[in-house]
Coordinates of C-alpha atoms and ligand atoms in Angstrom, one line a residue:
X23 CA 11.5 -18.2 15.6
X24 CA 12.2 -16.5 12.4
X25 CA 15.1 -18.2 10.6
X26 CA 16.6 -15.3 8.8
X27 CA 19.1 -17.4 7.1
X28 CA 16.3 -19.2 5.3
X29 CA 13.9 -16.4 4.6
X30 CA 14.6 -12.9 3.5
X31 CA 13.4 -10.4 6.2
X32 CA 10.6 -9.0 4.1
X33 CA 8.9 -12.4 4.0
X34 CA 8.6 -12.7 7.7
X35 CA 8.0 -9.0 8.2
X36 CA 4.7 -7.2 9.0
X37 CA 4.6 -3.9 7.1
X38 CA 2.9 -0.8 8.5
X39 CA 2.0 2.0 6.2
X40 CA 2.4 5.5 7.7
X41 CA 0.6 8.2 5.8
X42 CA 3.2 10.8 6.7
X43 CA 0.9 13.9 6.7
X44 CA -1.3 12.3 9.3
X45 CA 0.7 10.4 11.8
X46 CA 2.2 13.0 14.2
X47 CA 2.6 16.8 13.9
X48 CA 5.5 18.2 16.0
X49 CA 5.6 21.7 14.6
X50 CA 2.0 22.8 15.3
X51 CA 1.1 23.4 11.6
X52 CA -1.5 20.7 11.4
X53 CA 0.6 18.4 9.1
X54 CA 2.4 15.3 10.3
X55 CA 6.2 15.3 9.9
X56 CA 9.3 13.0 10.1
X57 CA 10.2 14.1 13.6
X58 CA 6.7 13.1 14.6
X59 CA 7.2 9.6 13.2
X60 CA 10.6 9.4 15.0
X61 CA 8.9 10.3 18.2
X62 CA 6.3 7.5 17.7
X63 CA 8.6 4.7 16.7
X64 CA 8.4 3.0 20.1
X65 CA 4.7 2.8 19.6
X66 CA 5.2 1.1 16.2
X67 CA 8.0 -1.2 17.2
X68 CA 7.2 -2.1 20.8
X69 CA 3.6 -1.2 21.7
X70 CA 2.1 -2.4 18.4
X71 CA 4.9 -4.7 17.4
X72 CA 5.3 -4.5 13.7
X73 CA 8.7 -4.7 12.1
X74 CA 8.7 -2.6 8.9
X75 CA 7.4 0.9 8.2
X76 CA 6.4 2.2 4.7
X77 CA 6.5 6.0 4.6
X78 CA 4.4 7.7 2.0
X79 CA 6.2 10.4 -0.1
X80 CA 7.9 13.1 2.0
X81 CA 9.8 14.7 -0.9
X82 CA 9.6 18.3 -2.1
X83 CA 6.4 18.6 -3.9
X84 CA 3.8 21.3 -4.8
X85 CA 1.3 18.8 -3.3
X86 CA -1.1 18.7 -6.2
X87 CA -1.5 15.0 -5.3
X88 CA -0.2 15.2 -1.7
X89 CA 3.4 14.3 -2.4
X90 CA 2.8 11.8 -5.3
X91 CA 3.9 14.7 -7.5
X92 CA 7.6 14.9 -6.7
X93 CA 9.6 18.0 -7.6
X94 CA 12.9 16.7 -6.2
X95 CA 13.5 13.0 -5.7
X96 CA 16.5 13.5 -3.4
X97 CA 15.3 15.7 -0.6
X98 CA 12.7 16.2 2.1
X99 CA 9.9 18.7 1.8
X100 CA 10.5 21.4 4.5
X101 CA 6.9 20.7 5.7
X102 CA 8.1 17.3 6.8
X103 CA 11.6 18.0 8.0
X104 CA 15.0 17.7 6.3
X105 CA 17.5 15.0 5.3
X106 CA 19.3 14.9 8.7
X107 CA 15.9 14.2 10.4
X108 CA 15.3 11.5 7.9
X109 CA 18.7 10.0 8.7
X110 CA 18.0 10.1 12.4
X111 CA 14.6 8.4 11.8
X112 CA 16.2 5.6 9.8
X113 CA 18.9 5.2 12.5
X114 CA 16.4 5.1 15.3
X115 CA 14.1 2.7 13.4
X116 CA 17.0 0.3 12.8
X117 CA 18.0 0.5 16.5
X118 CA 14.5 -0.6 17.3
X119 CA 14.7 -3.4 14.8
X120 CA 12.4 -1.7 12.3
X121 CA 13.1 -1.8 8.5
X122 CA 12.2 1.3 6.5
X123 CA 10.5 1.4 3.1
X124 CA 10.2 4.7 1.3
X125 CA 7.6 5.4 -1.4
X126 CA 9.3 5.7 -4.9
X127 CA 7.2 7.4 -7.5
X128 CA 8.6 6.5 -10.9
X129 CA 5.7 6.9 -13.3
X130 CA 5.5 10.7 -13.2
X131 CA 7.2 13.7 -11.6
X132 CA 5.6 17.0 -10.7
X133 CA 5.3 19.5 -13.4
X134 CA 7.5 21.6 -11.2
X135 CA 10.4 19.2 -11.3
X136 CA 13.4 20.9 -13.0
X137 CA 13.5 18.1 -15.6
X138 CA 10.0 18.9 -16.7
X139 CA 10.6 22.6 -16.7
X140 CA 13.5 22.0 -19.0
X141 CA 11.6 19.5 -21.1
X142 CA 8.7 21.7 -21.7
X143 CA 10.9 24.7 -22.4
X144 CA 12.0 23.7 -26.0
X145 CA 11.4 20.9 -28.4
X146 CA 15.1 20.5 -28.9
X147 CA 16.1 20.4 -25.2
X148 CA 18.2 17.3 -24.4
X149 CA 15.7 16.4 -21.7
X150 CA 12.6 16.9 -24.0
X151 CA 12.2 13.2 -24.3
X152 CA 12.5 12.4 -20.6
X153 CA 8.7 13.0 -20.8
X154 CA 6.2 12.0 -23.5
X155 CA 5.5 14.7 -26.1
X156 CA 3.3 14.2 -29.2
X157 CA 1.9 16.4 -31.9
X158 CA -1.8 17.0 -32.0
X159 CA -3.9 15.1 -34.5
X160 CA -4.5 17.0 -37.7
X161 CA -7.8 18.3 -36.2
X162 CA -5.9 19.5 -33.1
X163 CA -7.2 16.7 -30.9
X164 CA -5.2 14.7 -28.4
X165 CA -3.0 12.0 -29.9
X166 CA -5.0 9.1 -28.4
X167 CA -8.3 8.7 -26.5
X168 CA -6.4 7.7 -23.3
X169 CA -7.8 8.9 -20.0
X170 CA -6.2 10.1 -16.9
X171 CA -7.1 7.9 -13.8
X172 CA -8.3 11.1 -12.1
X173 CA -10.6 12.1 -14.9
X174 CA -10.4 13.8 -18.3
X175 CA -7.9 13.2 -21.1
X176 CA -4.4 11.9 -20.4
X177 CA -3.0 14.5 -22.7
X178 CA -2.4 18.2 -22.0
X179 CA -1.6 20.7 -24.8
X180 CA 1.3 22.9 -23.9
X181 CA 1.0 26.2 -25.7
X182 CA 4.7 26.9 -25.4
X183 CA 5.8 24.3 -27.9
X184 CA 2.4 23.3 -29.4
X185 CA 2.7 19.7 -28.4
X186 CA 0.7 17.5 -26.0
X187 CA 2.4 15.9 -23.0
X188 CA 1.0 12.7 -21.4
X189 CA -0.1 12.4 -17.8
X190 CA -1.7 9.2 -16.5
X191 CA -2.8 11.0 -13.3
X192 CA -3.2 14.8 -12.8
X193 CA -2.0 17.2 -15.5
X194 CA 0.4 18.4 -12.7
X195 CA 2.0 14.9 -12.9
X196 CA 3.6 14.5 -16.3
X197 CA 4.5 10.9 -17.2
X198 CA 8.2 10.2 -17.2
X199 CA 9.5 8.4 -20.4
X200 CA 10.9 5.1 -19.2
X201 CA 11.8 4.2 -22.8
X202 CA 14.6 6.9 -22.6
X203 CA 17.8 5.3 -21.4
X204 CA 19.1 8.5 -19.7
X205 CA 15.8 8.9 -17.8
X206 CA 15.9 5.3 -16.8
X207 CA 19.4 5.6 -15.5
X208 CA 18.6 8.8 -13.6
X209 CA 15.6 7.2 -11.9
X210 CA 17.6 4.1 -10.9
X211 CA 20.2 6.5 -9.5
X212 CA 17.6 8.2 -7.3
X213 CA 16.8 4.7 -5.9
X214 CA 20.6 4.3 -5.1
X215 CA 20.5 7.7 -3.4
X216 CA 18.0 6.3 -0.8
X217 CA 19.6 2.9 -0.6
X218 CA 22.9 4.4 0.3
X219 CA 21.1 6.4 3.0
X220 CA 20.2 3.1 4.5
X221 CA 16.6 2.5 3.5
X222 CA 15.6 -1.2 3.3
X223 CA 13.5 -0.9 0.2
X224 CA 10.8 0.8 -1.7
X225 CA 7.1 0.8 -2.1
X226 CA 7.0 1.5 -5.8
X227 CA 4.1 3.6 -6.9
X228 CA 1.8 2.9 -9.8
X229 CA 4.2 0.6 -11.6
X230 CA 1.6 -0.6 -14.2
X231 CA 1.7 2.9 -15.7
X232 CA 5.4 2.9 -16.5
X233 CA 5.1 1.9 -20.1
X234 CA 2.3 2.0 -22.7
X235 CA 1.7 0.6 -26.1
X236 CA 4.5 1.9 -28.4
X237 CA 2.1 2.1 -31.3
X238 CA -0.2 4.3 -29.2
X239 CA -3.5 2.8 -30.3
X240 CA -6.8 4.1 -29.0
X241 CA -8.4 2.1 -26.2
X242 CA -11.7 0.4 -27.0
X243 CA -14.8 1.7 -25.1
X244 CA -16.1 -0.3 -22.2
X245 CA -19.8 -0.7 -22.6
X246 CA -20.2 -2.2 -19.1
X247 CA -18.3 0.6 -17.4
X248 CA -17.2 -1.9 -14.7
X249 CA -13.4 -1.9 -14.5
X250 CA -11.1 -4.6 -13.2
X251 CA -10.0 -2.6 -10.2
X252 CA -11.5 -3.4 -6.8
X253 CA -13.3 -0.1 -6.7
X254 CA -15.1 2.0 -9.4
X255 CA -12.6 4.4 -10.9
X256 CA -15.3 6.8 -12.3
X257 CA -14.8 8.0 -15.9
X258 CA -11.6 5.9 -16.2
X259 CA -13.8 2.8 -16.3
X260 CA -15.4 3.9 -19.6
X261 CA -12.6 2.3 -21.5
X262 CA -10.9 -1.0 -21.6
X263 CA -7.3 -0.2 -20.8
X264 CA -5.6 -2.4 -23.4
X265 CA -3.1 0.1 -24.6
X266 CA -2.4 2.6 -21.8
X267 CA -1.7 0.4 -18.9
X268 CA 1.0 -2.3 -18.3
X269 CA 2.7 -2.7 -21.6
X270 CA 4.7 -6.0 -21.3
X271 CA 8.0 -4.1 -21.5
X272 CA 7.5 -2.9 -17.9
X273 CA 9.0 -6.3 -16.8
X274 CA 12.4 -5.2 -18.2
X275 CA 12.2 -2.2 -15.8
X276 CA 11.4 -4.5 -12.8
X277 CA 14.4 -6.7 -13.8
X278 CA 16.7 -3.7 -13.8
X279 CA 15.4 -2.5 -10.5
X280 CA 15.7 -6.0 -9.0
X281 CA 19.3 -6.5 -10.2
X282 CA 20.2 -3.1 -8.8
X283 CA 18.4 -3.5 -5.4
X284 CA 19.7 -7.1 -5.0
X285 CA 23.3 -5.9 -5.2
X286 CA 22.9 -4.3 -1.8
X287 CA 23.8 -5.9 1.5
X288 CA 22.0 -6.3 3.9
X289 CA 19.2 -7.3 1.5
X290 CA 16.7 -4.7 0.3
X291 CA 13.3 -5.1 -1.4
X292 CA 10.7 -3.7 -3.7
X293 CA 6.9 -3.7 -3.1
X294 CA 5.3 -2.7 -6.3
X295 CA 1.8 -1.2 -6.4
X296 CA 0.0 -3.5 -8.8
X297 CA -3.8 -3.7 -9.3
X298 CA -4.2 -7.2 -10.9
X299 CA -6.7 -9.6 -9.5
X300 CA -6.0 -12.8 -11.4
X301 CA -3.3 -14.6 -9.3
X302 CA -1.6 -16.0 -12.4
X303 CA -1.4 -12.6 -14.0
X304 CA -0.2 -11.1 -10.7
X305 CA 2.4 -13.8 -10.6
X306 CA 4.0 -12.4 -13.7
X307 CA 5.1 -9.4 -11.7
X308 CA 7.4 -11.5 -9.7
X309 CA 9.3 -12.1 -12.9
X310 CA 10.6 -15.2 -14.7
X311 CA 12.6 -17.1 -12.1
X312 CA 11.6 -14.4 -9.6
X313 CA 13.8 -11.7 -11.2
X314 CA 11.1 -9.1 -11.1
X315 CA 9.5 -7.2 -8.2
X316 CA 10.1 -8.8 -4.8
X317 CA 6.4 -8.5 -4.2
X318 CA 3.6 -7.0 -6.3
X319 CA 0.8 -5.9 -4.0
X320 CA -2.1 -8.3 -3.7
X321 CA -5.4 -6.4 -3.4
X322 CA -7.5 -9.5 -3.8
X323 CA -9.2 -9.3 -0.4
X324 CA -10.5 -5.8 -1.2
X325 CA -12.5 -7.2 -4.1
X326 CA -14.4 -10.1 -2.7
X327 CA -17.4 -10.2 -0.4
X328 CA -16.4 -10.6 3.3
X329 CA -17.5 -14.2 3.6
X330 CA -15.7 -17.5 4.0
X331 CA -16.2 -18.2 0.3
X332 CA -14.9 -14.8 -0.7
X333 CA -11.8 -14.9 1.4
X334 CA -11.1 -18.6 0.4
X335 CA -11.4 -17.7 -3.3
X336 CA -8.6 -15.2 -2.9
X337 CA -6.4 -17.3 -0.7
X338 CA -6.7 -20.5 -2.7
X339 CA -6.0 -18.4 -5.9
X340 CA -2.9 -17.0 -4.4
X341 CA -1.7 -20.4 -3.0
X342 CA -2.2 -22.1 -6.3
X343 CA -1.7 -19.3 -8.8
X344 CA 1.6 -17.7 -7.9
X345 CA 4.8 -19.1 -9.4
X346 CA 6.9 -21.4 -7.2
X347 CA 8.8 -19.5 -4.6
X348 CA 6.8 -16.3 -5.1
X349 CA 6.0 -14.9 -1.6
X350 CA 2.4 -13.6 -1.2
X351 CA 1.2 -10.6 0.7
X352 CA -2.2 -9.5 2.0
X353 CA -3.7 -6.1 2.8
X354 CA -7.1 -4.6 3.6
X355 CA -6.3 -0.9 4.0
X356 CA -4.3 1.9 2.5
X357 CA -4.3 5.6 1.7
X358 CA -6.4 5.1 -1.5
X359 CA -9.3 3.0 -0.2
X360 CA -12.2 3.6 2.2
X361 CA -11.3 2.6 5.8
X362 CA -11.3 -1.2 6.5
X363 CA -13.5 -0.7 9.6
X364 CA -16.1 1.2 7.6
X365 CA -16.2 -1.4 4.9
X366 CA -16.2 -4.5 7.1
X367 CA -17.7 -3.3 10.3
X368 CA -16.8 -4.1 13.9
X369 CA -16.8 -7.9 13.6
X370 CA -15.2 -7.8 10.2
X371 CA -12.3 -5.6 11.5
X372 CA -11.5 -8.2 14.1
X373 CA -11.7 -11.1 11.7
X374 CA -9.5 -9.1 9.3
X375 CA -6.9 -8.7 12.0
X376 CA -6.7 -12.4 12.6
X377 CA -6.6 -13.3 8.9
X378 CA -4.0 -10.7 7.9
X379 CA -1.7 -11.8 10.7
X380 CA -2.1 -15.6 10.1
X381 CA -2.4 -16.1 6.4
X382 CA 0.8 -17.2 4.5
X383 CA 2.3 -14.0 3.3
X384 CA 3.5 -10.6 4.4
X385 CA 0.7 -8.5 6.0
X386 CA 0.6 -4.9 5.0
X387 CA -1.3 -2.8 7.6
X388 CA -2.5 0.8 7.4
X389 CA -2.0 3.2 10.3
X390 CA -5.2 3.6 12.4
X391 CA -6.7 0.4 11.2
X392 CA -5.4 -1.2 14.4
X393 CA -7.8 1.0 16.4
X394 CA -10.6 0.7 13.9
X395 CA -10.5 4.2 12.6
X396 CA -13.6 4.9 10.5
X397 CA -13.9 6.6 7.1
X398 CA -14.3 10.3 8.1
X399 CA -17.1 12.5 6.7
X400 CA -15.3 15.5 5.2
X401 CA -17.4 18.6 4.7
X402 CA -17.1 19.8 1.0
X403 CA -15.2 23.0 2.0
X404 CA -12.5 20.9 3.8
X405 CA -12.0 18.5 0.9
X406 CA -8.3 18.1 -0.1
X407 CA -7.9 15.1 -2.4
X408 CA -7.9 16.3 -6.1
X409 CA -9.6 13.1 -7.2
X410 CA -12.4 13.7 -4.6
X411 CA -12.8 17.3 -5.7
X412 CA -13.3 16.1 -9.3
X413 CA -15.3 13.0 -8.4
X414 CA -16.6 13.3 -4.8
X415 CA -17.7 9.7 -4.4
X416 CA -14.1 8.7 -5.1
X417 CA -12.5 11.0 -2.5
X418 CA -9.6 9.5 -0.5
X419 CA -9.7 12.1 2.3
X420 CA -11.8 10.0 4.6
X421 CA -9.1 7.4 5.0
X422 CA -6.3 9.9 5.5
X423 CA -7.4 11.8 8.6
X424 CA -5.0 12.3 11.6
X425 CA -4.0 9.3 13.8
X426 CA -6.1 9.3 16.9
X427 CA -3.6 9.0 19.7
X428 CA -5.6 10.3 22.6
X429 CA -8.8 12.1 23.8
X430 CA -6.9 15.4 24.0
X431 CA -7.9 18.2 21.7
X432 CA -6.3 17.5 18.3
X433 CA -6.3 13.7 19.2
X434 CA -2.7 14.0 20.3
X435 CA -1.8 14.4 16.7
X436 CA -1.4 18.2 16.6
X437 CA -1.6 21.3 18.7
X438 CA -3.0 23.2 15.7
X439 CA -6.7 24.1 16.0
X440 CA -7.1 23.2 12.4
X441 CA -5.2 20.1 11.1
X442 CA -4.9 19.6 7.3
X443 CA -7.9 17.2 7.4
X444 CA -10.3 17.2 10.3
X445 CA -9.8 14.7 13.1
X446 CA -12.3 11.8 13.0
X447 CA -15.4 12.8 15.1
X448 CA -15.1 9.7 17.3
X449 CA -11.5 10.4 18.4
X450 CA -12.5 11.0 22.1
X451 CA -13.6 7.4 22.4
X452 CA -11.6 5.7 19.7
X453 CA -7.9 6.4 20.3
X454 CA -4.7 4.6 21.2
X455 CA -4.7 5.5 24.9
X456 CA -8.2 4.4 25.5
X457 CA -7.7 1.1 23.6
X458 CA -4.5 0.3 25.4
X459 CA -6.5 0.5 28.7
X460 CA -9.1 -1.9 27.5
X461 CA -8.0 -5.5 27.3
X462 CA -10.9 -6.3 24.8
X463 CA -10.0 -3.5 22.4
X464 CA -9.1 -4.0 18.7
X465 CA -5.6 -2.6 19.4
X466 CA -5.0 -5.2 22.1
X467 CA -6.2 -7.9 19.7
X468 CA -3.6 -6.7 17.2
X469 CA -0.9 -6.6 19.8
X470 CA -1.6 -10.2 20.9
X471 CA -1.7 -11.4 17.3
X472 CA 1.5 -9.6 16.4
X473 CA 3.2 -11.0 19.5
X474 CA 2.1 -14.5 18.7
X475 CA 3.2 -14.2 15.1
X476 CA 6.6 -13.0 16.3
X477 CA 7.2 -16.1 18.3
X478 CA 5.7 -18.5 15.7
X479 CA 7.8 -19.7 12.8
X480 CA 4.8 -21.6 11.5
X481 CA 2.8 -18.3 11.3
X482 CA 5.7 -16.5 9.7
X483 CA 6.8 -19.1 7.2
X484 CA 4.8 -22.3 7.5
X485 CA 2.8 -24.0 4.8
X486 CA -0.9 -23.2 4.4
X487 CA -3.5 -26.0 4.3
X488 CA -7.2 -25.5 4.3
X489 CA -9.3 -27.6 6.8
X490 CA -12.3 -29.2 5.2
X491 CA -15.1 -29.7 5.7
X492 CA -16.2 -26.8 7.8
X493 CA -19.7 -25.4 8.5
X494 CA -21.2 -23.1 6.0
X495 CA -19.6 -19.6 6.0
X496 CA -16.7 -20.7 8.2
X497 CA -13.1 -20.9 7.2
X498 CA -10.3 -22.9 8.8
X499 CA -6.7 -23.6 7.9
X500 CA -3.5 -24.9 9.4
X501 CA -0.1 -23.3 9.2
X502 CA 2.7 -25.9 9.7
X503 CA 6.4 -25.8 9.9
X504 CA 8.3 -28.8 11.0
X505 CA 6.6 -30.0 14.1
X506 CA 4.9 -26.7 14.8
X507 CA 1.2 -26.5 13.9
X508 CA -1.2 -23.6 14.2
X509 CA -4.9 -23.8 13.4
X510 CA -6.9 -20.7 12.5
X511 CA -10.7 -20.6 12.3
X512 CA -13.1 -17.8 11.4
X513 CA -16.8 -17.9 11.9
X514 CA -18.3 -15.4 9.5
X515 CA -21.8 -16.0 10.7
X516 CA -23.9 -14.3 13.5
X517 CA -24.5 -17.8 15.0
X518 CA -22.4 -20.2 17.1
X519 CA -20.7 -22.9 15.0
X520 CA -18.8 -26.1 15.7
X521 CA -15.8 -26.6 13.6
X522 CA -14.4 -30.2 13.5
X523 CA -10.6 -30.1 13.7
X524 CA -9.8 -33.8 13.5
X525 CA -6.6 -34.8 15.2
X526 CA -5.6 -31.3 16.0
X527 CA -5.5 -30.5 19.7
X528 CA -4.3 -27.3 21.4
X529 CA -5.2 -24.2 23.2
X530 CA -6.7 -21.0 22.0
X531 CA -3.8 -18.5 21.9
X532 CA -5.7 -15.5 20.5
X533 CA -9.3 -14.9 19.9
X534 CA -11.5 -12.0 18.8
X535 CA -13.4 -13.0 21.9
X536 CA -10.7 -12.7 24.6
X537 CA -12.6 -14.7 27.2
X538 CA -12.0 -17.8 25.1
X539 CA -8.3 -17.5 25.2
X540 CA -6.5 -20.2 27.0
X541 CA -9.3 -22.7 26.5
X542 CA -8.2 -26.3 25.5
X543 CA -9.5 -27.5 22.2
X544 CA -9.8 -31.1 21.1
X545 CA -11.9 -32.7 18.3
X546 CA -14.1 -29.7 17.7
X547 CA -13.8 -26.0 18.1
X548 CA -16.9 -24.4 19.5
X549 CA -17.1 -20.9 18.0
X550 CA -19.0 -17.9 19.2
X551 CA -20.9 -15.8 16.6
X552 CA -18.4 -13.8 14.5
X553 CA -15.4 -15.4 16.3
X554 CA -12.0 -15.8 14.8
X555 CA -9.4 -17.8 16.8
X556 CA -5.9 -19.0 16.6
X557 CA -5.1 -22.3 18.3
X558 CA -1.5 -23.4 19.0
Ligands
LIG623 C1 -0.8 5.6 -6.5 C2 -0.9 6.1 -5.1 C3 -1.9 7.2 -5.1 C4 -1.5 8.3 -6.1 C5 -1.3 7.7 -7.5 C6 -0.6 8.6 -8.4 O1 -2.0 4.9 -6.8 O2 -1.1 5.1 -4.2 O3 -2.1 7.7 -3.8 O4 -2.5 9.3 -6.2 O5 -0.5 6.5 -7.4 O6 0.8 8.8 -8.0

């Protein structure tokens, strides 16, 4: 059982990301809302069985980047509801034993935020320097060669005052100036606003972009055009991002956030969005003596081939590379990447469920992955994502389509004929209702794994130890805590495999192949093609 006195809640939690626009529409306008999430909390807490939700931005926003362009950090967009509904959602979540993380977007605001309207109004406005303004070069060009992640220059000339402002993402998302003490204080205050409303923490957006080289040097060109991220970032990959990403001073900001968040009781946390693939470098984001982010996201599993060696490389790296006491996390899906089931296929989706819920670290799941929702084909005229409109192969629309609850018209997501993004074409077969009725479904596999994890302290907190040797392209490890031992094995091959498990003896508690559950195991585990199994 989880020993909450020994481990902070976020280390034993399973986080479930809800893309607010796409979970449940209750107003019939084709866009998900907070009331919809409230109505579905029993599904999340009891039917599925996770214990923490992360809500993507629901703040007032002109929606240039679907809410990641915030025009008021302290309110709810009317499209999604209002503050009283938010408060009810938090209260109900807590009553069901769920923690609530909200998305905090500190690197930029919307251009329609009153701060930016003031800042851009006059060079001598007291809030001018809450954003980053620079004179043109003598020839009129932008101050540096830095690029926006979404394409084009990171600088936009503003005719009103004849200076450029910086934007790491869309030009509608001007960068906030975290070197300005008053801005920094105001942003920490917005975090306090939500903490005092009872949220349990934040997913902190794009934290590597908070501070850049103070000398503002040009980036060198990247001849290979292969970037460090786990997916191609288009034109952004044409430079080596030495000077415009992750200046070392960002760690001061994390320390300030940590100190502020840690002063709250009951304990709260920060999950920072960090795209760093070297475990030692990632470790730095936890801070010296763990005084930085509670957890920086680990996207390592996105980057490697789906093989035993690929997964093992990431896990061994995390197990050996993070600083002592730094708690890992694993994920394979989110609102920025193509759907897990489309990347890894049917077998891979099942193996992923087993691994995410048994590795040593906090799993971060993405809504819909528990029913294997596929990347949807979005006809060009229905495209929404600004990145995808600029660079179609990078579109994030396909992973943001409505949750497929049932075979009803609108998939049980909406009564609107025309939701903001089309419902996946397979919704009539692939949905929550149909999978609940099928004991062999992916959803029921997730439910069994989540239930097992809930009752197993070893799975939640135990040590990780690889089992060697194993047959080629198989992976096995033990999780141990005190006398409790759990063995996990994954056969990545399309053939049967026998995995020697030494002294370990037990019973298959959960398998991707349900017929094997309950089987006694001793000496060797006989695995079916593609099987992943948990033995207790
Ligand atoms: C993060 C978000 C992404 C957003 C970007 C700009 O990467 O996950 O969805 O577009 O930041 O805020």
